[in-house]
Amino acid sequence: MQAIRAHLPHRPPLLLLDRILEREPGVRVVAEKLVTYGDPILQGHFPGRPLVPGVMLVEMLAQAAAFLEAEPLGDRPIFLAQILDARFKASAFPGDRLELSVKPDAGFGRLLRVEGSVSCEGRVLCTAKLLLAKGEARS
Amino acid sequence: MSDLKQQVKELIIQRLKLEGMTPDEIDDAAPLFGEGLGLDSIDALELVLAIEQAFGVKIEDEASGLKAFRNVESLTAFIAEKKSA
């Protein structure tokens, strides 16, 4: 968790990764997120029937993709530039241990395109291609 | 118009979904990015991939990409040069 906080600028409630399971910068990253009842996002989505919003699954993949970068992001954040072919096949619920896998697909200049998938116990919940823009250092 | 130039224009229209536009409407010398066609950096990545797939020409880095992407004229010249190399 310390390593995650050292790499990403995100903080609760928008820090969406719990563990990095596998990491080979520039090649692949597998991260983990445990969905819990206490998550503030689930309180309103939906009352009495908590499930993770699809866009949060995409955000999880984007945060996992940040670990494809070898160096901590520091003051050079990465932004979503485009979401391509996002498919939501099943919902994620409290208690689910989500596995977030990302690998680079293409890049040019400051843009990196990655392929990602969210799965739970071997079942794919979401797949998407994300285009990420690496930010300039703030001066 | 050279065949290659025509192909480049068709590729730009098709891959960047410039619907309703014809190759004749793209000026050889008009800037592709910013003014002119008004493409952005996301289109640039798409164009890099499209050119690699269509012509087998790799655009290695941003510097050579930006030079090639000035306009259709420069892009066609870049592809012709790389293909003959």
Short mmCIF file of N, CA, C and O in Angstrom, two decimals, chain A:
data_model
loop_
_atom_site.label_atom_id
_atom_site.label_comp_id
_atom_site.label_asym_id
_atom_site.label_seq_id
_atom_site.Cartn_x
_atom_site.Cartn_y
_atom_site.Cartn_z
N MET A 1 0.84 -1.22 0.00
CA MET A 1 0.00 0.00 0.00
C MET A 1 0.87 1.26 0.00
O MET A 1 0.56 2.21 -0.72
N GLN A 2 1.96 1.19 0.78
CA GLN A 2 2.87 2.34 0.79
C GLN A 2 3.42 2.60 -0.60
O GLN A 2 3.52 3.73 -1.05
N ALA A 3 3.76 1.49 -1.29
CA ALA A 3 4.32 1.61 -2.64
C ALA A 3 3.30 2.21 -3.59
O ALA A 3 3.64 2.99 -4.48
N ILE A 4 2.02 1.87 -3.38
CA ILE A 4 0.97 2.41 -4.24
C ILE A 4 0.85 3.92 -4.02
O ILE A 4 0.78 4.70 -4.96
N ARG A 5 0.87 4.32 -2.75
CA ARG A 5 0.76 5.75 -2.44
C ARG A 5 1.98 6.53 -2.89
O ARG A 5 1.90 7.73 -3.20
N ALA A 6 3.11 5.84 -2.94
CA ALA A 6 4.32 6.53 -3.39
C ALA A 6 4.30 6.73 -4.90
O ALA A 6 4.91 7.66 -5.43
N HIS A 7 3.58 5.85 -5.59
CA HIS A 7 3.57 5.92 -7.05
C HIS A 7 2.46 6.81 -7.59
O HIS A 7 2.65 7.55 -8.55
N LEU A 8 1.27 6.70 -6.99
CA LEU A 8 0.09 7.43 -7.48
C LEU A 8 -0.19 8.67 -6.64
O LEU A 8 -0.03 8.62 -5.42
N PRO A 9 -0.66 9.73 -7.26
CA PRO A 9 -1.07 10.91 -6.47
C PRO A 9 -2.46 10.74 -5.85
O PRO A 9 -2.86 11.53 -5.00
N HIS A 10 -3.21 9.73 -6.23
CA HIS A 10 -4.59 9.54 -5.76
C HIS A 10 -4.62 9.21 -4.27
O HIS A 10 -3.74 8.54 -3.75
N ARG A 11 -5.68 9.67 -3.63
CA ARG A 11 -5.91 9.37 -2.21
C ARG A 11 -7.38 9.02 -2.02
O ARG A 11 -8.21 9.36 -2.87
N PRO A 12 -7.70 8.35 -0.91
CA PRO A 12 -9.11 8.01 -0.66
C PRO A 12 -9.99 9.25 -0.73
O PRO A 12 -9.54 10.31 -0.31
N PRO A 13 -11.20 9.15 -1.24
CA PRO A 13 -11.84 7.89 -1.67
C PRO A 13 -11.56 7.50 -3.12
O PRO A 13 -12.20 6.59 -3.62
N LEU A 14 -10.62 8.18 -3.75
CA LEU A 14 -10.40 7.88 -5.17
C LEU A 14 -9.12 7.08 -5.45
O LEU A 14 -8.74 6.93 -6.59
N LEU A 15 -8.51 6.58 -4.39
CA LEU A 15 -7.39 5.65 -4.59
C LEU A 15 -8.00 4.26 -4.66
O LEU A 15 -8.55 3.77 -3.68
N LEU A 16 -7.94 3.64 -5.82
CA LEU A 16 -8.76 2.46 -6.05
C LEU A 16 -7.98 1.15 -6.14
O LEU A 16 -8.53 0.14 -6.56
N LEU A 17 -6.72 1.15 -5.78
CA LEU A 17 -5.95 -0.09 -5.80
C LEU A 17 -5.54 -0.47 -4.39
O LEU A 17 -5.19 0.38 -3.58
N ASP A 18 -5.57 -1.76 -4.08
CA ASP A 18 -5.12 -2.23 -2.77
C ASP A 18 -3.74 -2.88 -2.84
O ASP A 18 -2.95 -2.74 -1.91
N ARG A 19 -3.49 -3.63 -3.91
CA ARG A 19 -2.21 -4.33 -4.01
C ARG A 19 -1.76 -4.40 -5.46
O ARG A 19 -2.58 -4.48 -6.36
N ILE A 20 -0.45 -4.41 -5.65
CA ILE A 20 0.10 -4.70 -6.97
C ILE A 20 0.58 -6.15 -6.92
O ILE A 20 1.45 -6.49 -6.11
N LEU A 21 -0.02 -6.98 -7.74
CA LEU A 21 0.31 -8.42 -7.70
C LEU A 21 1.49 -8.76 -8.60
O LEU A 21 2.35 -9.55 -8.24
N GLU A 22 1.48 -8.18 -9.79
CA GLU A 22 2.58 -8.43 -10.73
C GLU A 22 2.88 -7.11 -11.42
O GLU A 22 1.97 -6.34 -11.72
N ARG A 23 4.16 -6.89 -11.67
CA ARG A 23 4.50 -5.63 -12.31
C ARG A 23 5.79 -5.75 -13.10
O ARG A 23 6.83 -6.10 -12.56
N GLU A 24 5.67 -5.49 -14.40
CA GLU A 24 6.83 -5.41 -15.25
C GLU A 24 6.64 -4.12 -16.04
O GLU A 24 5.87 -4.09 -17.02
N PRO A 25 7.30 -3.02 -15.61
CA PRO A 25 7.06 -1.73 -16.25
C PRO A 25 7.21 -1.81 -17.77
O PRO A 25 8.14 -2.44 -18.27
N GLY A 26 6.25 -1.21 -18.48
CA GLY A 26 6.28 -1.21 -19.94
C GLY A 26 5.74 -2.49 -20.55
O GLY A 26 5.58 -2.56 -21.77
N VAL A 27 5.46 -3.51 -19.74
CA VAL A 27 5.03 -4.79 -20.29
C VAL A 27 3.66 -5.22 -19.75
O VAL A 27 2.74 -5.46 -20.51
N ARG A 28 3.54 -5.31 -18.44
CA ARG A 28 2.24 -5.70 -17.88
C ARG A 28 2.17 -5.37 -16.39
O ARG A 28 3.20 -5.31 -15.71
N VAL A 29 0.94 -5.16 -15.95
CA VAL A 29 0.68 -4.92 -14.53
C VAL A 29 -0.59 -5.69 -14.15
O VAL A 29 -1.55 -5.73 -14.91
N VAL A 30 -0.55 -6.34 -13.01
CA VAL A 30 -1.76 -6.93 -12.45
C VAL A 30 -1.91 -6.37 -11.04
O VAL A 30 -0.98 -6.46 -10.22
N ALA A 31 -3.06 -5.75 -10.79
CA ALA A 31 -3.30 -5.13 -9.48
C ALA A 31 -4.59 -5.72 -8.89
O ALA A 31 -5.35 -6.39 -9.59
N GLU A 32 -4.79 -5.44 -7.63
CA GLU A 32 -5.96 -6.00 -6.95
C GLU A 32 -6.73 -4.93 -6.20
O GLU A 32 -6.14 -4.01 -5.63
N LYS A 33 -8.04 -5.07 -6.24
CA LYS A 33 -8.91 -4.17 -5.47
C LYS A 33 -9.98 -5.02 -4.78
O LYS A 33 -10.67 -5.80 -5.44
N LEU A 34 -10.06 -4.87 -3.49
CA LEU A 34 -11.10 -5.58 -2.74
C LEU A 34 -12.27 -4.61 -2.55
O LEU A 34 -12.10 -3.54 -1.98
N VAL A 35 -13.41 -4.99 -3.05
CA VAL A 35 -14.60 -4.13 -2.92
C VAL A 35 -15.21 -4.37 -1.54
O VAL A 35 -15.47 -5.52 -1.16
N THR A 36 -15.41 -3.29 -0.79
CA THR A 36 -15.94 -3.43 0.57
C THR A 36 -17.25 -2.65 0.75
O THR A 36 -17.49 -1.66 0.06
N TYR A 37 -18.04 -3.11 1.70
CA TYR A 37 -19.31 -2.43 2.01
C TYR A 37 -19.08 -1.00 2.47
O TYR A 37 -19.92 -0.14 2.28
N GLY A 38 -17.93 -0.76 3.10
CA GLY A 38 -17.68 0.57 3.65
C GLY A 38 -17.33 1.61 2.60
O GLY A 38 -17.25 2.80 2.90
N ASP A 39 -17.13 1.20 1.37
CA ASP A 39 -16.72 2.14 0.32
C ASP A 39 -17.77 3.23 0.14
O ASP A 39 -18.93 2.94 -0.14
N PRO A 40 -17.37 4.51 0.31
CA PRO A 40 -18.36 5.60 0.25
C PRO A 40 -19.10 5.66 -1.09
O PRO A 40 -20.26 6.06 -1.14
N ILE A 41 -18.46 5.26 -2.16
CA ILE A 41 -19.11 5.32 -3.47
C ILE A 41 -20.33 4.41 -3.52
O ILE A 41 -21.36 4.73 -4.13
N LEU A 42 -20.23 3.27 -2.81
CA LEU A 42 -21.33 2.29 -2.87
C LEU A 42 -22.54 2.70 -2.05
O LEU A 42 -23.63 2.17 -2.23
N GLN A 43 -22.35 3.67 -1.15
CA GLN A 43 -23.47 4.09 -0.32
C GLN A 43 -24.60 4.68 -1.17
O GLN A 43 -25.77 4.53 -0.86
N GLY A 44 -24.19 5.34 -2.25
CA GLY A 44 -25.22 5.95 -3.11
C GLY A 44 -25.44 5.18 -4.39
O GLY A 44 -26.23 5.58 -5.24
N HIS A 45 -24.74 4.08 -4.57
CA HIS A 45 -24.81 3.34 -5.85
C HIS A 45 -24.89 1.85 -5.57
O HIS A 45 -23.89 1.15 -5.66
N PHE A 46 -26.02 1.28 -5.14
CA PHE A 46 -27.26 2.01 -4.88
C PHE A 46 -27.65 1.70 -3.45
O PHE A 46 -27.28 0.63 -2.93
N PRO A 47 -28.43 2.56 -2.79
CA PRO A 47 -28.83 2.29 -1.41
C PRO A 47 -29.51 0.92 -1.31
O PRO A 47 -30.45 0.65 -2.06
N GLY A 48 -28.97 0.05 -0.46
CA GLY A 48 -29.57 -1.27 -0.28
C GLY A 48 -29.15 -2.28 -1.34
O GLY A 48 -29.42 -3.47 -1.22
N ARG A 49 -28.52 -1.80 -2.42
CA ARG A 49 -28.11 -2.72 -3.49
C ARG A 49 -26.77 -2.26 -4.06
O ARG A 49 -26.68 -1.78 -5.18
N PRO A 50 -25.71 -2.36 -3.22
CA PRO A 50 -24.42 -1.79 -3.64
C PRO A 50 -23.77 -2.56 -4.78
O PRO A 50 -23.66 -3.77 -4.73
N LEU A 51 -23.37 -1.81 -5.82
CA LEU A 51 -22.54 -2.38 -6.88
C LEU A 51 -21.62 -1.30 -7.43
O LEU A 51 -21.96 -0.11 -7.40
N VAL A 52 -20.48 -1.71 -7.91
CA VAL A 52 -19.46 -0.75 -8.33
C VAL A 52 -19.85 -0.14 -9.68
O VAL A 52 -20.12 -0.88 -10.63
N PRO A 53 -19.89 1.21 -9.78
CA PRO A 53 -20.21 1.84 -11.07
C PRO A 53 -19.20 1.42 -12.14
O PRO A 53 -18.00 1.30 -11.85
N GLY A 54 -19.68 1.19 -13.35
CA GLY A 54 -18.80 0.79 -14.44
C GLY A 54 -17.62 1.73 -14.64
O GLY A 54 -16.49 1.30 -14.87
N VAL A 55 -17.87 3.03 -14.52
CA VAL A 55 -16.78 3.99 -14.73
C VAL A 55 -15.67 3.82 -13.69
O VAL A 55 -14.51 4.13 -13.96
N MET A 56 -16.04 3.32 -12.51
CA MET A 56 -15.00 3.10 -11.49
C MET A 56 -14.10 1.93 -11.89
O MET A 56 -12.91 1.91 -11.57
N LEU A 57 -14.67 0.94 -12.58
CA LEU A 57 -13.84 -0.16 -13.07
C LEU A 57 -12.83 0.36 -14.08
O LEU A 57 -11.66 -0.03 -14.09
N VAL A 58 -13.29 1.28 -14.93
CA VAL A 58 -12.39 1.89 -15.91
C VAL A 58 -11.30 2.69 -15.20
O VAL A 58 -10.12 2.63 -15.55
N GLU A 59 -11.70 3.44 -14.18
CA GLU A 59 -10.72 4.22 -13.41
C GLU A 59 -9.70 3.30 -12.73
O GLU A 59 -8.51 3.61 -12.67
N MET A 60 -10.17 2.16 -12.24
CA MET A 60 -9.24 1.19 -11.63
C MET A 60 -8.19 0.74 -12.64
O MET A 60 -7.01 0.63 -12.33
N LEU A 61 -8.64 0.47 -13.86
CA LEU A 61 -7.70 0.06 -14.91
C LEU A 61 -6.70 1.18 -15.22
O LEU A 61 -5.51 0.93 -15.41
N ALA A 62 -7.20 2.41 -15.25
CA ALA A 62 -6.32 3.55 -15.52
C ALA A 62 -5.27 3.68 -14.42
O ALA A 62 -4.08 3.92 -14.70
N GLN A 63 -5.69 3.50 -13.16
CA GLN A 63 -4.73 3.60 -12.06
C GLN A 63 -3.72 2.46 -12.13
O GLN A 63 -2.53 2.65 -11.88
N ALA A 64 -4.19 1.26 -12.48
CA ALA A 64 -3.26 0.13 -12.63
C ALA A 64 -2.27 0.42 -13.75
O ALA A 64 -1.07 0.12 -13.64
N ALA A 65 -2.77 1.04 -14.83
CA ALA A 65 -1.90 1.33 -15.98
C ALA A 65 -0.77 2.29 -15.61
O ALA A 65 0.30 2.27 -16.23
N ALA A 66 -1.01 3.12 -14.60
CA ALA A 66 0.04 4.06 -14.17
C ALA A 66 1.28 3.30 -13.71
O ALA A 66 2.40 3.84 -13.74
N PHE A 67 1.09 2.05 -13.30
CA PHE A 67 2.24 1.26 -12.83
C PHE A 67 3.03 0.63 -13.98
O PHE A 67 4.04 -0.03 -13.75
N LEU A 68 2.58 0.87 -15.22
CA LEU A 68 3.41 0.50 -16.37
C LEU A 68 4.61 1.44 -16.46
O LEU A 68 5.63 1.12 -17.04
N GLU A 69 4.43 2.65 -15.88
CA GLU A 69 5.52 3.61 -15.82
C GLU A 69 6.50 3.16 -14.75
O GLU A 69 6.10 2.79 -13.64
N ALA A 70 7.77 3.20 -15.09
CA ALA A 70 8.79 2.72 -14.14
C ALA A 70 8.91 3.65 -12.94
O ALA A 70 9.04 3.20 -11.80
N GLU A 71 8.83 4.95 -13.18
CA GLU A 71 9.05 5.93 -12.11
C GLU A 71 7.73 6.35 -11.48
O GLU A 71 6.71 6.40 -12.17
N PRO A 72 7.74 6.69 -10.19
CA PRO A 72 6.53 7.24 -9.56
C PRO A 72 6.05 8.47 -10.35
O PRO A 72 6.87 9.21 -10.89
N LEU A 73 4.72 8.64 -10.42
CA LEU A 73 4.20 9.74 -11.24
C LEU A 73 4.59 11.10 -10.69
O LEU A 73 4.82 12.03 -11.44
N GLY A 74 4.67 11.21 -9.35
CA GLY A 74 5.06 12.47 -8.74
C GLY A 74 4.20 13.60 -9.24
O GLY A 74 2.98 13.54 -9.19
N ASP A 75 4.82 14.65 -9.81
CA ASP A 75 4.01 15.78 -10.30
C ASP A 75 3.75 15.66 -11.81
O ASP A 75 3.45 16.63 -12.47
N ARG A 76 3.90 14.44 -12.36
CA ARG A 76 3.55 14.23 -13.77
C ARG A 76 2.40 13.24 -13.85
O ARG A 76 2.59 12.07 -14.15
N PRO A 77 1.20 13.69 -13.52
CA PRO A 77 0.07 12.77 -13.51
C PRO A 77 -0.25 12.22 -14.90
O PRO A 77 0.22 12.76 -15.90
N ILE A 78 -1.01 11.15 -14.93
CA ILE A 78 -1.47 10.57 -16.18
C ILE A 78 -2.98 10.78 -16.26
O ILE A 78 -3.68 10.59 -15.27
N PHE A 79 -3.44 11.21 -17.43
CA PHE A 79 -4.87 11.50 -17.59
C PHE A 79 -5.49 10.56 -18.61
O PHE A 79 -4.82 10.13 -19.54
N LEU A 80 -6.76 10.28 -18.43
CA LEU A 80 -7.50 9.55 -19.45
C LEU A 80 -7.71 10.48 -20.64
O LEU A 80 -8.18 11.61 -20.48
N ALA A 81 -7.36 9.99 -21.83
CA ALA A 81 -7.57 10.80 -23.03
C ALA A 81 -8.72 10.24 -23.88
O ALA A 81 -9.39 10.98 -24.58
N GLN A 82 -8.92 8.93 -23.80
CA GLN A 82 -9.97 8.31 -24.60
C GLN A 82 -10.28 6.94 -24.01
O GLN A 82 -9.38 6.24 -23.55
N ILE A 83 -11.55 6.58 -24.01
CA ILE A 83 -11.96 5.24 -23.59
C ILE A 83 -12.52 4.55 -24.83
O ILE A 83 -13.45 5.05 -25.46
N LEU A 84 -11.92 3.41 -25.18
CA LEU A 84 -12.32 2.71 -26.40
C LEU A 84 -12.86 1.33 -26.05
O LEU A 84 -12.29 0.64 -25.21
N ASP A 85 -13.88 0.94 -26.76
CA ASP A 85 -14.38 -0.44 -26.66
C ASP A 85 -14.58 -0.92 -25.23
O ASP A 85 -14.16 -2.02 -24.88
N ALA A 86 -15.13 -0.08 -24.38
CA ALA A 86 -15.37 -0.53 -23.00
C ALA A 86 -16.59 -1.44 -22.99
O ALA A 86 -17.65 -1.10 -23.55
N ARG A 87 -16.44 -2.61 -22.43
CA ARG A 87 -17.56 -3.55 -22.33
C ARG A 87 -17.74 -3.98 -20.89
O ARG A 87 -16.76 -4.34 -20.23
N PHE A 88 -18.96 -3.89 -20.42
CA PHE A 88 -19.26 -4.27 -19.05
C PHE A 88 -20.12 -5.52 -19.09
O PHE A 88 -21.27 -5.48 -19.52
N LYS A 89 -19.52 -6.62 -18.69
CA LYS A 89 -20.20 -7.91 -18.86
C LYS A 89 -20.95 -8.34 -17.60
O LYS A 89 -21.90 -9.08 -17.66
N ALA A 90 -20.43 -7.91 -16.45
CA ALA A 90 -21.07 -8.28 -15.19
C ALA A 90 -20.69 -7.24 -14.15
O ALA A 90 -19.69 -6.52 -14.31
N SER A 91 -21.45 -7.16 -13.07
CA SER A 91 -21.21 -6.15 -12.03
C SER A 91 -20.24 -6.66 -10.99
O SER A 91 -20.04 -7.86 -10.82
N ALA A 92 -19.62 -5.70 -10.28
CA ALA A 92 -18.75 -6.02 -9.15
C ALA A 92 -19.48 -5.63 -7.87
O ALA A 92 -20.05 -4.53 -7.77
N PHE A 93 -19.45 -6.52 -6.87
CA PHE A 93 -20.21 -6.31 -5.62
C PHE A 93 -19.26 -6.32 -4.42
O PHE A 93 -18.13 -6.82 -4.53
N PRO A 94 -19.75 -5.79 -3.28
CA PRO A 94 -18.92 -5.87 -2.07
C PRO A 94 -18.52 -7.31 -1.79
O PRO A 94 -19.32 -8.23 -1.98
N GLY A 95 -17.27 -7.50 -1.38
CA GLY A 95 -16.74 -8.83 -1.15
C GLY A 95 -15.94 -9.36 -2.33
O GLY A 95 -15.16 -10.29 -2.18
N ASP A 96 -16.15 -8.74 -3.49
CA ASP A 96 -15.41 -9.20 -4.67
C ASP A 96 -13.94 -8.77 -4.60
O ASP A 96 -13.64 -7.63 -4.25
N ARG A 97 -13.09 -9.71 -4.95
CA ARG A 97 -11.66 -9.39 -5.06
C ARG A 97 -11.38 -9.23 -6.55
O ARG A 97 -11.40 -10.20 -7.30
N LEU A 98 -11.18 -7.99 -6.97
CA LEU A 98 -11.06 -7.71 -8.40
C LEU A 98 -9.60 -7.78 -8.84
O LEU A 98 -8.72 -7.23 -8.17
N GLU A 99 -9.39 -8.45 -9.95
CA GLU A 99 -8.04 -8.48 -10.52
C GLU A 99 -8.03 -7.58 -11.74
O GLU A 99 -8.85 -7.74 -12.65
N LEU A 100 -7.11 -6.61 -11.73
CA LEU A 100 -7.03 -5.61 -12.79
C LEU A 100 -5.77 -5.85 -13.60
O LEU A 100 -4.66 -5.75 -13.06
N SER A 101 -5.93 -6.24 -14.86
CA SER A 101 -4.77 -6.53 -15.70
C SER A 101 -4.68 -5.50 -16.82
O SER A 101 -5.67 -5.23 -17.48
N VAL A 102 -3.49 -4.96 -17.02
CA VAL A 102 -3.28 -4.02 -18.12
C VAL A 102 -1.97 -4.32 -18.83
O VAL A 102 -1.00 -4.74 -18.20
N LYS A 103 -1.98 -4.11 -20.15
CA LYS A 103 -0.74 -4.19 -20.91
C LYS A 103 -0.77 -3.15 -22.03
O LYS A 103 -1.86 -2.85 -22.57
N PRO A 104 0.39 -2.60 -22.37
CA PRO A 104 0.42 -1.57 -23.41
C PRO A 104 0.10 -2.16 -24.78
O PRO A 104 0.39 -3.33 -25.04
N ASP A 105 -0.51 -1.34 -25.61
CA ASP A 105 -0.95 -1.81 -26.92
C ASP A 105 -0.33 -0.94 -28.03
O ASP A 105 0.04 -1.43 -29.07
N ALA A 106 -0.21 0.36 -27.76
CA ALA A 106 0.39 1.27 -28.74
C ALA A 106 0.76 2.56 -28.04
O ALA A 106 0.25 2.85 -26.96
N GLY A 107 1.62 3.33 -28.66
CA GLY A 107 1.98 4.62 -28.07
C GLY A 107 2.59 5.55 -29.09
O GLY A 107 3.13 5.11 -30.10
N PHE A 108 2.46 6.82 -28.82
CA PHE A 108 3.09 7.84 -29.66
C PHE A 108 3.20 9.12 -28.85
O PHE A 108 2.20 9.59 -28.32
N GLY A 109 4.38 9.67 -28.78
CA GLY A 109 4.57 10.89 -28.00
C GLY A 109 4.17 10.67 -26.55
O GLY A 109 4.61 9.71 -25.92
N ARG A 110 3.32 11.52 -26.03
CA ARG A 110 2.91 11.42 -24.63
C ARG A 110 1.72 10.47 -24.44
O ARG A 110 1.22 10.31 -23.34
N LEU A 111 1.26 9.88 -25.54
CA LEU A 111 0.08 9.02 -25.45
C LEU A 111 0.44 7.54 -25.35
O LEU A 111 1.34 7.08 -26.05
N LEU A 112 -0.25 6.85 -24.49
CA LEU A 112 -0.06 5.41 -24.34
C LEU A 112 -1.43 4.75 -24.40
O LEU A 112 -2.35 5.14 -23.68
N ARG A 113 -1.56 3.76 -25.28
CA ARG A 113 -2.82 3.03 -25.34
C ARG A 113 -2.62 1.68 -24.66
O ARG A 113 -1.62 1.02 -24.90
N VAL A 114 -3.54 1.32 -23.79
CA VAL A 114 -3.42 0.06 -23.06
C VAL A 114 -4.69 -0.77 -23.21
O VAL A 114 -5.78 -0.23 -23.44
N GLU A 115 -4.52 -2.07 -23.10
CA GLU A 115 -5.65 -2.99 -23.06
C GLU A 115 -5.80 -3.45 -21.64
O GLU A 115 -4.81 -3.81 -21.00
N GLY A 116 -7.02 -3.43 -21.12
CA GLY A 116 -7.20 -3.83 -19.73
C GLY A 116 -8.41 -4.72 -19.54
O GLY A 116 -9.35 -4.71 -20.34
N SER A 117 -8.37 -5.48 -18.47
CA SER A 117 -9.55 -6.25 -18.10
C SER A 117 -9.67 -6.34 -16.59
O SER A 117 -8.67 -6.35 -15.87
N VAL A 118 -10.92 -6.34 -16.14
CA VAL A 118 -11.22 -6.53 -14.73
C VAL A 118 -11.86 -7.89 -14.60
O VAL A 118 -12.85 -8.18 -15.30
N SER A 119 -11.32 -8.73 -13.72
CA SER A 119 -11.95 -10.03 -13.53
C SER A 119 -12.07 -10.34 -12.04
O SER A 119 -11.42 -9.71 -11.20
N CYS A 120 -12.96 -11.28 -11.75
CA CYS A 120 -13.19 -11.70 -10.37
C CYS A 120 -13.31 -13.22 -10.37
O CYS A 120 -14.18 -13.76 -11.06
N GLU A 121 -12.40 -13.85 -9.67
CA GLU A 121 -12.37 -15.33 -9.62
C GLU A 121 -12.43 -15.93 -11.02
O GLU A 121 -13.22 -16.86 -11.27
N GLY A 122 -11.64 -15.38 -11.92
CA GLY A 122 -11.53 -15.94 -13.26
C GLY A 122 -12.64 -15.52 -14.22
O GLY A 122 -12.61 -15.85 -15.40
N ARG A 123 -13.61 -14.77 -13.72
CA ARG A 123 -14.72 -14.31 -14.57
C ARG A 123 -14.44 -12.87 -14.99
O ARG A 123 -14.17 -12.01 -14.15
N VAL A 124 -14.50 -12.59 -16.29
CA VAL A 124 -14.22 -11.24 -16.77
C VAL A 124 -15.46 -10.36 -16.58
O VAL A 124 -16.54 -10.68 -17.05
N LEU A 125 -15.27 -9.23 -15.87
CA LEU A 125 -16.39 -8.30 -15.64
C LEU A 125 -16.38 -7.16 -16.64
O LEU A 125 -17.42 -6.65 -17.02
N CYS A 126 -15.18 -6.73 -17.01
CA CYS A 126 -15.06 -5.55 -17.86
C CYS A 126 -13.79 -5.62 -18.68
O CYS A 126 -12.75 -6.07 -18.18
N THR A 127 -13.88 -5.23 -19.96
CA THR A 127 -12.68 -5.07 -20.78
C THR A 127 -12.74 -3.69 -21.41
O THR A 127 -13.83 -3.17 -21.70
N ALA A 128 -11.59 -3.08 -21.61
CA ALA A 128 -11.56 -1.75 -22.23
C ALA A 128 -10.17 -1.47 -22.76
O ALA A 128 -9.18 -2.02 -22.27
N LYS A 129 -10.13 -0.63 -23.79
CA LYS A 129 -8.86 -0.06 -24.22
C LYS A 129 -8.88 1.39 -23.75
O LYS A 129 -9.89 2.09 -23.93
N LEU A 130 -7.79 1.81 -23.13
CA LEU A 130 -7.72 3.18 -22.63
C LEU A 130 -6.56 3.91 -23.29
O LEU A 130 -5.48 3.33 -23.45
N LEU A 131 -6.82 5.14 -23.65
CA LEU A 131 -5.74 5.98 -24.13
C LEU A 131 -5.38 6.93 -22.99
O LEU A 131 -6.25 7.63 -22.46
N LEU A 132 -4.13 6.90 -22.60
CA LEU A 132 -3.68 7.70 -21.47
C LEU A 132 -2.69 8.75 -21.93
O LEU A 132 -1.84 8.46 -22.79
N ALA A 133 -2.80 9.93 -21.38
CA ALA A 133 -1.88 11.02 -21.72
C ALA A 133 -0.98 11.29 -20.52
O ALA A 133 -1.48 11.54 -19.42
N LYS A 134 0.29 11.21 -20.75
CA LYS A 134 1.23 11.52 -19.67
C LYS A 134 1.35 13.04 -19.58
O LYS A 134 1.57 13.71 -20.58
N GLY A 135 1.20 13.55 -18.37
CA GLY A 135 1.24 14.99 -18.17
C GLY A 135 2.66 15.52 -18.16
O GLY A 135 3.62 14.77 -18.01
N GLU A 136 2.78 16.83 -18.35
CA GLU A 136 4.07 17.50 -18.21
C GLU A 136 4.28 17.79 -16.73
O GLU A 136 3.33 17.95 -15.99
N ALA A 137 5.53 17.82 -16.32
CA ALA A 137 5.84 18.18 -14.94
C ALA A 137 5.37 19.60 -14.68
O ALA A 137 5.50 20.48 -15.52
N ARG A 138 4.76 19.79 -13.52
CA ARG A 138 4.31 21.13 -13.15
C ARG A 138 5.52 21.94 -12.72
O ARG A 138 6.34 21.46 -11.94
N SER A 139 5.63 23.12 -13.25
CA SER A 139 6.82 23.91 -12.88
C SER A 139 6.48 24.87 -11.76
O SER A 139 5.32 25.11 -11.48
#
